[in-house]
Structure formats: structure tokens, C-alpha cells
Amino acid sequence: MQQRAHKALYERVQWLFGALPFDRLHRAVVLPLVRHAFRDIYADLALMEEEIRNAALRWTVVRPPQLTDRPGTGRWQLREDTAVPGRLRIARADLATAMPGMVDDPTTERKIIGVAN
């Protein structure tokens, strides 16, 4: 398993960033406030993601919501280009299990993936 993980690291790069879970209230009220308050961070994030998109690498950007220390459930949901609707958390153990699975999954390659319990 460890050998496979090391080999995958050289073959494919995964980036992990926090995601904000959005419903209508969050999109209308919270998101504009957060983007304004953290505009410099969001500008850096946009530049970094543009660099990643233009890279000649196999990559996946993973965006989990709040991480918890709860035991893993073995279940999570993935969404392309968005947070998982209505899901505010993911157990660290589940995220740690989900990410290596994305390495060999061609449907997540060169995509931004939201993941949550």
C-alpha cells in the first residue's frame, strides 16, 4: 500500500483545500462576506488553481468541508466543481480513505472535487 501511494504521488498530484458548504443562504449572504473578508486569500487561491489547471500534470484538487475527529463511516459523497450540497463535515478518516481512491479514478483527473460525509 505504501509503495502504491509513493508511486501515485509521482504520477498524480492531489491538492487539498477547504471548501465552504453552500446552500441558498450561504450563497446569498455568507459567501459574499467571506469572499470580501478573505479577498487576498481567494485571489491567491484563484491564481494557484489557474497554475494547477495549466500544469502538464495529472492532478485532482480535493475540497473537503469541516474535518472532524469522529470515526470514519466508510461512506462519502463526491461532487465535481462544487461542495456536496447539505453536507457540512467529513471525518478525517473518511477523507484519508477517499483521496487515495481518487488517484486511480480517471473521472476525478484534472478536476476539482468536493467531498463530504
PDB file of C-alpha atoms in Angstrom:
ATOM      1  CA  MET A   1       0.000   0.000   0.000  1.00  0.00           C
ATOM      2  CA  GLN A   2       2.749   2.464   0.932  1.00  0.00           C
ATOM      3  CA  GLN A   3       4.648   1.678  -2.268  1.00  0.00           C
ATOM      4  CA  ARG A   4       1.485   2.284  -4.286  1.00  0.00           C
ATOM      5  CA  ALA A   5       0.946   5.622  -2.539  1.00  0.00           C
ATOM      6  CA  HIS A   6       4.515   6.751  -3.268  1.00  0.00           C
ATOM      7  CA  LYS A   7       4.220   5.684  -6.896  1.00  0.00           C
ATOM      8  CA  ALA A   8       0.900   7.527  -7.199  1.00  0.00           C
ATOM      9  CA  LEU A   9       2.435  10.681  -5.747  1.00  0.00           C
ATOM     10  CA  TYR A  10       4.893  10.798  -8.616  1.00  0.00           C
ATOM     11  CA  GLU A  11       2.247  10.033 -11.206  1.00  0.00           C
ATOM     12  CA  ARG A  12      -0.520  12.277  -9.984  1.00  0.00           C
ATOM     13  CA  VAL A  13      -0.661  15.336  -7.774  1.00  0.00           C
ATOM     14  CA  GLN A  14      -3.585  15.897  -5.420  1.00  0.00           C
ATOM     15  CA  TRP A  15      -4.213  19.270  -3.830  1.00  0.00           C
ATOM     16  CA  LEU A  16      -6.308  19.637  -0.710  1.00  0.00           C
ATOM     17  CA  PHE A  17      -8.179  22.848   0.067  1.00  0.00           C
ATOM     18  CA  GLY A  18     -11.013  23.629   2.421  1.00  0.00           C
ATOM     19  CA  ALA A  19     -14.439  24.169   0.935  1.00  0.00           C
ATOM     20  CA  LEU A  20     -17.389  26.085   2.239  1.00  0.00           C
ATOM     21  CA  PRO A  21     -20.662  24.175   2.109  1.00  0.00           C
ATOM     22  CA  PHE A  22     -23.237  26.284   0.303  1.00  0.00           C
ATOM     23  CA  ASP A  23     -26.986  26.392   0.421  1.00  0.00           C
ATOM     24  CA  ARG A  24     -29.068  29.381  -0.730  1.00  0.00           C
ATOM     25  CA  LEU A  25     -28.467  31.373   2.462  1.00  0.00           C
ATOM     26  CA  HIS A  26     -24.737  30.770   2.315  1.00  0.00           C
ATOM     27  CA  ARG A  27     -24.590  31.718  -1.374  1.00  0.00           C
ATOM     28  CA  ALA A  28     -26.606  34.901  -0.886  1.00  0.00           C
ATOM     29  CA  VAL A  29     -25.237  36.166   2.431  1.00  0.00           C
ATOM     30  CA  VAL A  30     -22.264  34.295   3.829  1.00  0.00           C
ATOM     31  CA  LEU A  31     -20.248  33.719   0.644  1.00  0.00           C
ATOM     32  CA  PRO A  32     -20.077  37.424  -0.351  1.00  0.00           C
ATOM     33  CA  LEU A  33     -18.990  38.349   3.188  1.00  0.00           C
ATOM     34  CA  VAL A  34     -16.367  35.613   3.329  1.00  0.00           C
ATOM     35  CA  ARG A  35     -15.038  36.462  -0.136  1.00  0.00           C
ATOM     36  CA  HIS A  36     -14.758  40.120   0.851  1.00  0.00           C
ATOM     37  CA  ALA A  37     -13.126  39.432   4.211  1.00  0.00           C
ATOM     38  CA  PHE A  38     -10.649  36.970   2.713  1.00  0.00           C
ATOM     39  CA  ARG A  39     -10.313  38.524  -0.742  1.00  0.00           C
ATOM     40  CA  ASP A  40      -6.497  38.294  -0.745  1.00  0.00           C
ATOM     41  CA  ILE A  41      -6.611  34.601   0.137  1.00  0.00           C
ATOM     42  CA  TYR A  42      -9.253  33.936  -2.531  1.00  0.00           C
ATOM     43  CA  ALA A  43      -7.145  35.842  -5.086  1.00  0.00           C
ATOM     44  CA  ASP A  44      -4.142  33.651  -4.222  1.00  0.00           C
ATOM     45  CA  LEU A  45      -6.318  30.535  -4.404  1.00  0.00           C
ATOM     46  CA  ALA A  46      -7.576  31.543  -7.866  1.00  0.00           C
ATOM     47  CA  LEU A  47      -4.021  32.101  -9.116  1.00  0.00           C
ATOM     48  CA  MET A  48      -2.846  28.808  -7.674  1.00  0.00           C
ATOM     49  CA  GLU A  49      -5.735  26.890  -9.219  1.00  0.00           C
ATOM     50  CA  GLU A  50      -5.035  28.525 -12.578  1.00  0.00           C
ATOM     51  CA  GLU A  51      -1.421  27.348 -12.314  1.00  0.00           C
ATOM     52  CA  ILE A  52      -2.613  23.841 -11.483  1.00  0.00           C
ATOM     53  CA  ARG A  53      -5.056  23.809 -14.414  1.00  0.00           C
ATOM     54  CA  ASN A  54      -2.270  24.851 -16.795  1.00  0.00           C
ATOM     55  CA  ALA A  55       0.222  22.308 -15.460  1.00  0.00           C
ATOM     56  CA  ALA A  56       1.165  19.319 -17.570  1.00  0.00           C
ATOM     57  CA  LEU A  57       0.473  17.049 -14.592  1.00  0.00           C
ATOM     58  CA  ARG A  58      -2.257  14.628 -13.689  1.00  0.00           C
ATOM     59  CA  TRP A  59      -3.964  16.408 -10.788  1.00  0.00           C
ATOM     60  CA  THR A  60      -7.043  16.484  -8.601  1.00  0.00           C
ATOM     61  CA  VAL A  61      -7.998  19.329  -6.266  1.00  0.00           C
ATOM     62  CA  VAL A  62      -9.905  17.963  -3.268  1.00  0.00           C
ATOM     63  CA  ARG A  63     -12.127  20.326  -1.276  1.00  0.00           C
ATOM     64  CA  PRO A  64     -13.493  18.916   1.975  1.00  0.00           C
ATOM     65  CA  PRO A  65     -15.690  20.917   4.357  1.00  0.00           C
ATOM     66  CA  GLN A  66     -15.008  20.914   8.128  1.00  0.00           C
ATOM     67  CA  LEU A  67     -12.849  17.984   9.212  1.00  0.00           C
ATOM     68  CA  THR A  68     -13.917  16.026  12.290  1.00  0.00           C
ATOM     69  CA  ASP A  69     -12.183  13.529  14.550  1.00  0.00           C
ATOM     70  CA  ARG A  70     -15.173  11.175  14.512  1.00  0.00           C
ATOM     71  CA  PRO A  71     -14.606   7.590  13.436  1.00  0.00           C
ATOM     72  CA  GLY A  72     -14.770   7.015   9.697  1.00  0.00           C
ATOM     73  CA  THR A  73     -18.061   5.817   8.260  1.00  0.00           C
ATOM     74  CA  GLY A  74     -16.702   4.351   5.043  1.00  0.00           C
ATOM     75  CA  ARG A  75     -19.254   6.494   3.178  1.00  0.00           C
ATOM     76  CA  TRP A  76     -18.793   9.852   1.496  1.00  0.00           C
ATOM     77  CA  GLN A  77     -20.085  11.752  -1.482  1.00  0.00           C
ATOM     78  CA  LEU A  78     -18.145  13.438  -4.273  1.00  0.00           C
ATOM     79  CA  ARG A  79     -19.253  16.412  -6.377  1.00  0.00           C
ATOM     80  CA  GLU A  80     -17.388  17.878  -9.296  1.00  0.00           C
ATOM     81  CA  ASP A  81     -16.661  21.638  -9.131  1.00  0.00           C
ATOM     82  CA  THR A  82     -18.763  22.244  -6.021  1.00  0.00           C
ATOM     83  CA  ALA A  83     -19.237  21.409  -2.382  1.00  0.00           C
ATOM     84  CA  VAL A  84     -21.506  18.474  -1.576  1.00  0.00           C
ATOM     85  CA  PRO A  85     -24.935  20.076  -1.038  1.00  0.00           C
ATOM     86  CA  GLY A  86     -26.158  19.975   2.548  1.00  0.00           C
ATOM     87  CA  ARG A  87     -23.027  18.273   3.855  1.00  0.00           C
ATOM     88  CA  LEU A  88     -21.018  20.307   6.326  1.00  0.00           C
ATOM     89  CA  ARG A  89     -18.417  17.814   7.589  1.00  0.00           C
ATOM     90  CA  ILE A  90     -16.254  14.837   6.816  1.00  0.00           C
ATOM     91  CA  ALA A  91     -14.353  12.564   9.178  1.00  0.00           C
ATOM     92  CA  ARG A  92     -10.592  12.793   8.705  1.00  0.00           C
ATOM     93  CA  ALA A  93     -10.509   9.009   8.402  1.00  0.00           C
ATOM     94  CA  ASP A  94     -13.005   9.104   5.516  1.00  0.00           C
ATOM     95  CA  LEU A  95     -11.085  11.841   3.731  1.00  0.00           C
ATOM     96  CA  ALA A  96      -7.876   9.857   4.178  1.00  0.00           C
ATOM     97  CA  THR A  97      -9.597   6.851   2.607  1.00  0.00           C
ATOM     98  CA  ALA A  98     -11.296   8.805  -0.198  1.00  0.00           C
ATOM     99  CA  MET A  99      -8.223  10.606  -1.501  1.00  0.00           C
ATOM    100  CA  PRO A 100      -6.083   7.593  -2.491  1.00  0.00           C
ATOM    101  CA  GLY A 101      -9.123   6.163  -4.277  1.00  0.00           C
ATOM    102  CA  MET A 102      -9.198   9.250  -6.490  1.00  0.00           C
ATOM    103  CA  VAL A 103      -5.631   8.622  -7.666  1.00  0.00           C
ATOM    104  CA  ASP A 104      -6.685   5.698  -9.868  1.00  0.00           C
ATOM    105  CA  ASP A 105     -10.102   7.148 -10.784  1.00  0.00           C
ATOM    106  CA  PRO A 106      -9.995   8.741 -14.241  1.00  0.00           C
ATOM    107  CA  THR A 107     -13.281  10.554 -13.537  1.00  0.00           C
ATOM    108  CA  THR A 108     -11.511  12.761 -10.956  1.00  0.00           C
ATOM    109  CA  GLU A 109      -8.412  13.527 -13.017  1.00  0.00           C
ATOM    110  CA  ARG A 110      -7.851  17.231 -13.787  1.00  0.00           C
ATOM    111  CA  LYS A 111     -10.948  18.157 -11.785  1.00  0.00           C
ATOM    112  CA  ILE A 112     -11.894  19.969  -8.594  1.00  0.00           C
ATOM    113  CA  ILE A 113     -13.786  17.575  -6.339  1.00  0.00           C
ATOM    114  CA  GLY A 114     -15.889  18.373  -3.279  1.00  0.00           C
ATOM    115  CA  VAL A 115     -16.024  15.515  -0.782  1.00  0.00           C
ATOM    116  CA  ALA A 116     -18.129  15.153   2.386  1.00  0.00           C
ATOM    117  CA  ASN A 117     -19.926  12.592   4.578  1.00  0.00           C
TER     118      ASN A 117
END
